[in-house]
PDB file of C-alpha atoms in Angstrom:
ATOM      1  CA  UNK A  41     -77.913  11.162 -82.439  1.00 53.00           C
ATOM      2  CA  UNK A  42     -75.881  13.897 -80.879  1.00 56.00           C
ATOM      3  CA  UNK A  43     -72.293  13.957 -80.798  1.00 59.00           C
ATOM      4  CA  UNK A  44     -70.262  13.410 -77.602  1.00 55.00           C
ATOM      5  CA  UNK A  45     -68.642  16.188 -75.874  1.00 55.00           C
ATOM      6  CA  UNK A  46     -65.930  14.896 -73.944  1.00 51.00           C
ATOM      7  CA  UNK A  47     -63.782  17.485 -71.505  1.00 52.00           C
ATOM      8  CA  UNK A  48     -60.582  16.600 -70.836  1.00 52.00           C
ATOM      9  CA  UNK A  49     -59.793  15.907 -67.191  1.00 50.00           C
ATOM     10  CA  UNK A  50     -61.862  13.464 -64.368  1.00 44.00           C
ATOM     11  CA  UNK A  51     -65.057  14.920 -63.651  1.00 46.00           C
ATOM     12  CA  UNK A  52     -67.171  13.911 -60.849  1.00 46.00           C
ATOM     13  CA  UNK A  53     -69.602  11.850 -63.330  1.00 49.00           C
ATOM     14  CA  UNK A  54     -66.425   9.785 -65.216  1.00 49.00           C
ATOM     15  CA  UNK A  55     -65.646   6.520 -63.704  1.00 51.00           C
ATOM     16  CA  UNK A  56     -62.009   7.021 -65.499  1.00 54.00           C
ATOM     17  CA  UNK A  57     -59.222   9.789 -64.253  1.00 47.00           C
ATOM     18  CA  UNK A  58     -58.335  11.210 -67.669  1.00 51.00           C
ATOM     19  CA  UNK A  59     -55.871  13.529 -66.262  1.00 47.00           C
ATOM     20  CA  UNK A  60     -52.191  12.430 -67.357  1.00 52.00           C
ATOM     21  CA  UNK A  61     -50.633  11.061 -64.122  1.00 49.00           C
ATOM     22  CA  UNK A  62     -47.123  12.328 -65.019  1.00 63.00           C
ATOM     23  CA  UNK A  63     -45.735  16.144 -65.744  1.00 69.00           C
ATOM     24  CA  UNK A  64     -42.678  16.989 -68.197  1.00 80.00           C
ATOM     25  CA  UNK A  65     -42.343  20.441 -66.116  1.00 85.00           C
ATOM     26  CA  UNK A  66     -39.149  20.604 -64.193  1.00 87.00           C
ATOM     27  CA  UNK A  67     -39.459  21.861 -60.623  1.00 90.00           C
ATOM     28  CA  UNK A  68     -36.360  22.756 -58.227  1.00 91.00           C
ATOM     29  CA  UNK A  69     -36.181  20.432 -55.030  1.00 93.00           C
ATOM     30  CA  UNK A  70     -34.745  20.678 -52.172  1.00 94.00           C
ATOM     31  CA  UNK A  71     -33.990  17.247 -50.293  1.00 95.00           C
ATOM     32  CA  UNK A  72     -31.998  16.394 -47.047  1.00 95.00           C
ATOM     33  CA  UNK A  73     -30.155  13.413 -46.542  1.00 95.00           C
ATOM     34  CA  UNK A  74     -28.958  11.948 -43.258  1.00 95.00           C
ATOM     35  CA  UNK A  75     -26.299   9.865 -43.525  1.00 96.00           C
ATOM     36  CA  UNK A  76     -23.337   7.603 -41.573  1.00 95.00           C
ATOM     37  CA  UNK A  77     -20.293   9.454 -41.326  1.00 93.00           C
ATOM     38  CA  UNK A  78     -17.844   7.237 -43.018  1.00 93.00           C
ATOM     39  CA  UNK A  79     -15.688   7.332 -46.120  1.00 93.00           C
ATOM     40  CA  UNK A  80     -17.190   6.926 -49.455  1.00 93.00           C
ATOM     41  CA  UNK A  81     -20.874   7.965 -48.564  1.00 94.00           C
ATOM     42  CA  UNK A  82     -21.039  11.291 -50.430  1.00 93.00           C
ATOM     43  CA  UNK A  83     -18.958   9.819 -53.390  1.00 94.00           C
ATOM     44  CA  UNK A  84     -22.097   7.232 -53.686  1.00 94.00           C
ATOM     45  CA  UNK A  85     -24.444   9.754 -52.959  1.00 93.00           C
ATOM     46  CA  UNK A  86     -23.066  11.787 -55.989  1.00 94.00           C
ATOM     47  CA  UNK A  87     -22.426   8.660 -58.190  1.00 93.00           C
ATOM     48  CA  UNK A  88     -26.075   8.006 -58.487  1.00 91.00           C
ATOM     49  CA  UNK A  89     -26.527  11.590 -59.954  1.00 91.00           C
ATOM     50  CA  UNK A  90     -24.002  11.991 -62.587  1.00 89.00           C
ATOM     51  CA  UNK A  91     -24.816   7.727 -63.386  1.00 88.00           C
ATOM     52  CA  UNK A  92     -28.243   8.822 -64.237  1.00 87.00           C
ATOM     53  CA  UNK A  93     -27.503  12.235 -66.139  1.00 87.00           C
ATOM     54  CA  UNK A  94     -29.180  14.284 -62.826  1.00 90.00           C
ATOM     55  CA  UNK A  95     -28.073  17.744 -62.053  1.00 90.00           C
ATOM     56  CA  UNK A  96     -27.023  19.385 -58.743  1.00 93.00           C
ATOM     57  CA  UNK A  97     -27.810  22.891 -58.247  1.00 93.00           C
ATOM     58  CA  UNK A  98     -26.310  22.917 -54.245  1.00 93.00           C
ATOM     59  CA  UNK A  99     -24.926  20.663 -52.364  1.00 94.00           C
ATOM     60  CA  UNK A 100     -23.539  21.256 -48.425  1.00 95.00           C
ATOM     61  CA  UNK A 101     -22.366  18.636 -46.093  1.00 95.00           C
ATOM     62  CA  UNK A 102     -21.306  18.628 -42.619  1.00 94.00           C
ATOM     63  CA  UNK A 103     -21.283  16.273 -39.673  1.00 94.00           C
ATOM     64  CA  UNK A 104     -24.076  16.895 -37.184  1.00 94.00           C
ATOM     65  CA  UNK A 105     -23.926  14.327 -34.755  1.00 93.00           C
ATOM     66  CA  UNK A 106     -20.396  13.580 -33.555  1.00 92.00           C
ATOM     67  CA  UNK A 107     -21.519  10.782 -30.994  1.00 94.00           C
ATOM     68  CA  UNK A 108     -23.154   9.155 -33.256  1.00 92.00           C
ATOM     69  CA  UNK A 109     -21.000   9.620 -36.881  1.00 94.00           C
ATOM     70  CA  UNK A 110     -24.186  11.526 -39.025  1.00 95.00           C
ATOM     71  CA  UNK A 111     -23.909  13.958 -41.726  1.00 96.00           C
ATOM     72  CA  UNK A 112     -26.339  15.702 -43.313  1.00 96.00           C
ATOM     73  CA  UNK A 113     -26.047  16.515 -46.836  1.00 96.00           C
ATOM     74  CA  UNK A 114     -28.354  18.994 -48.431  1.00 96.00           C
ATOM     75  CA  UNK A 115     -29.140  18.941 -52.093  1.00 95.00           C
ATOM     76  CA  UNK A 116     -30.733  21.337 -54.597  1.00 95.00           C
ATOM     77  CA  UNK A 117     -32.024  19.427 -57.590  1.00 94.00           C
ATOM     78  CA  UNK A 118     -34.478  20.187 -60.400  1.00 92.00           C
ATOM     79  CA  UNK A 119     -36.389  17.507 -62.215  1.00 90.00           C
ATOM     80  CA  UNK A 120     -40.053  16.434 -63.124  1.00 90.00           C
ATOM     81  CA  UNK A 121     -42.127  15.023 -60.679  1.00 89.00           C
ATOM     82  CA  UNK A 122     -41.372  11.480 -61.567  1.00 90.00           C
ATOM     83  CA  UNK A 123     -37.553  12.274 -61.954  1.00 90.00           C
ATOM     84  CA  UNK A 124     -37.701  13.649 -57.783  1.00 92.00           C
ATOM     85  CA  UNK A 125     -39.446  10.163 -56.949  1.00 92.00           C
ATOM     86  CA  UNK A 126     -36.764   8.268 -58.482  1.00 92.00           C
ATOM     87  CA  UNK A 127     -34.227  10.682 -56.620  1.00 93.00           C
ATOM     88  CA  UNK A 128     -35.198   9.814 -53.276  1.00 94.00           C
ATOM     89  CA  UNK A 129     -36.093   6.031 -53.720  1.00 93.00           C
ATOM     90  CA  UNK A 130     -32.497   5.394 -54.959  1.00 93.00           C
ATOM     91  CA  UNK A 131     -31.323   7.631 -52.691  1.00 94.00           C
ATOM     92  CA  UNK A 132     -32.955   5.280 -49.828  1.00 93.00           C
ATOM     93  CA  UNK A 133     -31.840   2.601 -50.782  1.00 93.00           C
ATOM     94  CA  UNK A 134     -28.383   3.540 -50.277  1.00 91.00           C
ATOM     95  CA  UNK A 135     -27.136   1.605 -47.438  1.00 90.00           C
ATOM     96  CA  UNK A 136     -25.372   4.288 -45.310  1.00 94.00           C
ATOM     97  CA  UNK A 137     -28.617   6.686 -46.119  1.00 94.00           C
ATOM     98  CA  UNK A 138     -30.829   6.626 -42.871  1.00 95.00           C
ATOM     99  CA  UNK A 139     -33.052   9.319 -43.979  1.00 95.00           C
ATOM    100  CA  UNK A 140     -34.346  10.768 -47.021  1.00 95.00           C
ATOM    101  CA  UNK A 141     -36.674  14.009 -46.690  1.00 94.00           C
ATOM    102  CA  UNK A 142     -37.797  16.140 -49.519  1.00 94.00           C
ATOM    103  CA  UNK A 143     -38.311  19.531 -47.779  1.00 93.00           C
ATOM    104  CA  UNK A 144     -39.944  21.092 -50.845  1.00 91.00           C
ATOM    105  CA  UNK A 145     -42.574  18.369 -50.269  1.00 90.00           C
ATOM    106  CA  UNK A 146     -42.846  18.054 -46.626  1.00 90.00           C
ATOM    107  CA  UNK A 147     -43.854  21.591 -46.348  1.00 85.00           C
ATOM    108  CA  UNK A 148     -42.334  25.102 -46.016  1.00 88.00           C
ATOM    109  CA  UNK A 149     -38.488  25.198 -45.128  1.00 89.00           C
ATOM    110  CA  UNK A 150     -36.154  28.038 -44.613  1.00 92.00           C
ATOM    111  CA  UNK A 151     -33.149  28.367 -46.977  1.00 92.00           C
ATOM    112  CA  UNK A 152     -30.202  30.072 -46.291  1.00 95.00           C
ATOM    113  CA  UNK A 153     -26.631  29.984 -47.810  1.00 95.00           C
ATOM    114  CA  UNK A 154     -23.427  32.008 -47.341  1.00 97.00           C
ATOM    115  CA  UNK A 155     -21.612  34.012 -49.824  1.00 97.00           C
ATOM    116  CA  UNK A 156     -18.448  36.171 -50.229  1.00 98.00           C
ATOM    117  CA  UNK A 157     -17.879  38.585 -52.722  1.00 98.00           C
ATOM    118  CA  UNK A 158     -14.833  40.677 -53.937  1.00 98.00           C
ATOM    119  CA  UNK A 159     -15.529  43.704 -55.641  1.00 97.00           C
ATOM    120  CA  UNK A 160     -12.561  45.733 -56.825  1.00 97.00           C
ATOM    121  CA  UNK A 161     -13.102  49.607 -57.705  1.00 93.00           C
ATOM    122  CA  UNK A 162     -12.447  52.833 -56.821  1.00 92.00           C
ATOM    123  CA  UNK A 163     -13.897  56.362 -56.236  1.00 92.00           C
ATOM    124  CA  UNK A 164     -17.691  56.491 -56.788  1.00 94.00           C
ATOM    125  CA  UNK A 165     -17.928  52.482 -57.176  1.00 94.00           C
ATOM    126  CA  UNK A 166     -16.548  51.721 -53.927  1.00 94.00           C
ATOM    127  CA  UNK A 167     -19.292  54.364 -52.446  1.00 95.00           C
ATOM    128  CA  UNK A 168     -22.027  52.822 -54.594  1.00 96.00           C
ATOM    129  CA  UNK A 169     -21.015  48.883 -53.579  1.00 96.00           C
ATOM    130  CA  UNK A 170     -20.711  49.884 -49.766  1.00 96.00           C
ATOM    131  CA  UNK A 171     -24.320  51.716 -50.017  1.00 97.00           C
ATOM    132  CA  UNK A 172     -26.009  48.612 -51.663  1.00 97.00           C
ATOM    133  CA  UNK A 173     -24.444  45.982 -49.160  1.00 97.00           C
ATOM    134  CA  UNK A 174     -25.986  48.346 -46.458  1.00 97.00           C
ATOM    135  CA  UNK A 175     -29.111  47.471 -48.230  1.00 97.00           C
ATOM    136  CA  UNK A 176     -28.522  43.956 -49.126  1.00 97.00           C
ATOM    137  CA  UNK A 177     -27.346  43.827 -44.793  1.00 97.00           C
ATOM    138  CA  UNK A 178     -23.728  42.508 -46.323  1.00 97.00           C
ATOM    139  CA  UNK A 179     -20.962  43.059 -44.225  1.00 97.00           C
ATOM    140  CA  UNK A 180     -17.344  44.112 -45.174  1.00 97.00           C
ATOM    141  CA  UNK A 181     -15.171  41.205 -43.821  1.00 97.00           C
ATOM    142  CA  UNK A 182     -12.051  42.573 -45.795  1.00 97.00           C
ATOM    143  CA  UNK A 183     -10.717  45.941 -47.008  1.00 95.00           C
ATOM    144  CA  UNK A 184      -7.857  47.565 -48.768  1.00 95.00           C
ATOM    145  CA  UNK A 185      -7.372  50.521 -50.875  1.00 93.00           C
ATOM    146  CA  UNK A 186      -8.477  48.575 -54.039  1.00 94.00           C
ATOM    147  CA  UNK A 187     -11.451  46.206 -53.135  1.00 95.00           C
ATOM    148  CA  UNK A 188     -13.590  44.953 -51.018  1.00 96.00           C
ATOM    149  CA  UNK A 189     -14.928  41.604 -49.480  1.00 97.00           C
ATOM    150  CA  UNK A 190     -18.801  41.098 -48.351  1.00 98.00           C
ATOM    151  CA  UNK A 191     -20.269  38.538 -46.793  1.00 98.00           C
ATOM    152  CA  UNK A 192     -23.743  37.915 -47.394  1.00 97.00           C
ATOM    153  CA  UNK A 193     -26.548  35.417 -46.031  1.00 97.00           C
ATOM    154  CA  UNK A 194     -30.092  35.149 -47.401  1.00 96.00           C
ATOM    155  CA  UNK A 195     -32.212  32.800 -49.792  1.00 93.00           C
ATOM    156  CA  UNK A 196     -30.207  32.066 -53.150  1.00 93.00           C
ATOM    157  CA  UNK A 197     -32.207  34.703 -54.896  1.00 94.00           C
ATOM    158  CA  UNK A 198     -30.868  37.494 -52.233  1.00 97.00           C
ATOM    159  CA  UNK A 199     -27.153  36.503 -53.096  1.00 96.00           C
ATOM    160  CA  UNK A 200     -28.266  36.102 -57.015  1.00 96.00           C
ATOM    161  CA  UNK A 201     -29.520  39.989 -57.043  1.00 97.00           C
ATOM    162  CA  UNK A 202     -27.026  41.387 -54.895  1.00 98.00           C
ATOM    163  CA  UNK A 203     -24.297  38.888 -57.215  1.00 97.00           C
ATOM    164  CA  UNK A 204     -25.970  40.827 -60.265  1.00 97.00           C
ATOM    165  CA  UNK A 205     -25.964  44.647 -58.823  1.00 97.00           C
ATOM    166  CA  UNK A 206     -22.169  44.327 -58.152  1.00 97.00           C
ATOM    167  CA  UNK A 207     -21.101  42.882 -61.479  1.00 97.00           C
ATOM    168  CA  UNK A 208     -20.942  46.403 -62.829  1.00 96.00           C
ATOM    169  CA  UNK A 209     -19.545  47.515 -59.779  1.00 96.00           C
ATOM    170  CA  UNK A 210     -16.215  45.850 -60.064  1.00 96.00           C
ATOM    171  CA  UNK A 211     -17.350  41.948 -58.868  1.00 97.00           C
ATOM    172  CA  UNK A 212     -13.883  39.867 -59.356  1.00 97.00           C
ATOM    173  CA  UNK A 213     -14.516  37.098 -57.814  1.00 97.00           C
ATOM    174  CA  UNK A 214     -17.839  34.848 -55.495  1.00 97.00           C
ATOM    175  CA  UNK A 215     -17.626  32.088 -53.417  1.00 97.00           C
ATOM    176  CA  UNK A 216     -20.700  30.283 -52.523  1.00 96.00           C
ATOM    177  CA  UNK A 217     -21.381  27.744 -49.334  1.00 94.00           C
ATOM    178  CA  UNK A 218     -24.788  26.267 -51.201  1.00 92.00           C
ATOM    179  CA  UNK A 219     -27.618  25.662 -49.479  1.00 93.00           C
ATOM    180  CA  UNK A 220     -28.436  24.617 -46.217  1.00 93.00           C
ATOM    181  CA  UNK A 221     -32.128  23.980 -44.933  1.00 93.00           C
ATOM    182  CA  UNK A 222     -34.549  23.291 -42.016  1.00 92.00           C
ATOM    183  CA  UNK A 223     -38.373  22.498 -42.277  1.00 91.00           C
ATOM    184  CA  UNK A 224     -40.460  25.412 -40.789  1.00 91.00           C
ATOM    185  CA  UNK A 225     -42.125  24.439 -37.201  1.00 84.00           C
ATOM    186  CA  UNK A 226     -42.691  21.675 -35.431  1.00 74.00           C
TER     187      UNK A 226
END
């Protein structure tokens, strides 16, 4: 009798899926909340993370309908597949939550967050910061003798690379908006 050679995986001749229906690999989510406008909403909203030992990466909130008292709050997360689930189920079944949309999921989304940074230098490292925020499209909100302000716009990794060329430059001090997003299309 030969011995059995099984593969691991579902094949197209197994009657059983012996693919693990779970991951352990973290992936970063972005998911959009809209929400009634009243008091206490984002303190639940952020109690159900730090109850359950979940991280926030970003998190933005404004109102956007004033008619109608919604805010949307925006959230950056990271977490395994299972982890996101649980996310957005509890998240739903907040009672001032009207919608819960993971935009990572849904399909492609643009990302965009604010930034200013204040670099402080002089002589060839004020020339050097100015040429790389004309690069980087940054513009120079404040100026004195001693420093500089930019403000910068792009996907978190633009801000993290132009955040990393100006720490030798003289970078004193950052101040992010986090992230705000929109799902691509219709």
């Amino acid at each position: 009798m030969s011995a059995l050679h099984i593969k691991k995986g579902s094949s197209s001749h197994s009657a059983y899926n012996l693919r693990p229906t779970f991951s352990d690999v973290a992936e970063r989510h972005t998911i959009a909340l809209l929400v009634e406008n009243e008091p206490g909403v984002l303190a639940r909203v952020i109690g159900l993370f730090s109850g359950r030992g979940y991280n926030i990466e970003s998190l933005t909130v404004a109102e956007v309908d004033h008619t109608g008292h919604l805010s949307r709050i925006t959230i950056v997360t990271t977490g395994t597949p299972q982890v996101i689930e649980q996310i957005k189920a509890q998240l739903g079944r907040i009672v001032s939550v009207r919608d819960v949309h993971d935009l990572t999921v849904e399909g492609r989304a643009v990302e965009r967050e604010l930034a200013m940074l204040k670099v402080v230098g002089s002589g060839d490292k004020r020339v050097e910061a100015l040429r790389l925020a004309d690069i980087f499209r940054a513009n120079v909100v404040d100026s004195t003798l001693s420093s500089f302000v930019f403000e910068i716009t792009g996907a978190p990794e633009k801000i993290d690379a132009f955040a990393d060329l100006m720490r030798p430059l003289g970078l004193a001090e950052i101040a992010r908006t986090g992230v705000a997003a929109l799902l691509r299309g219709d």
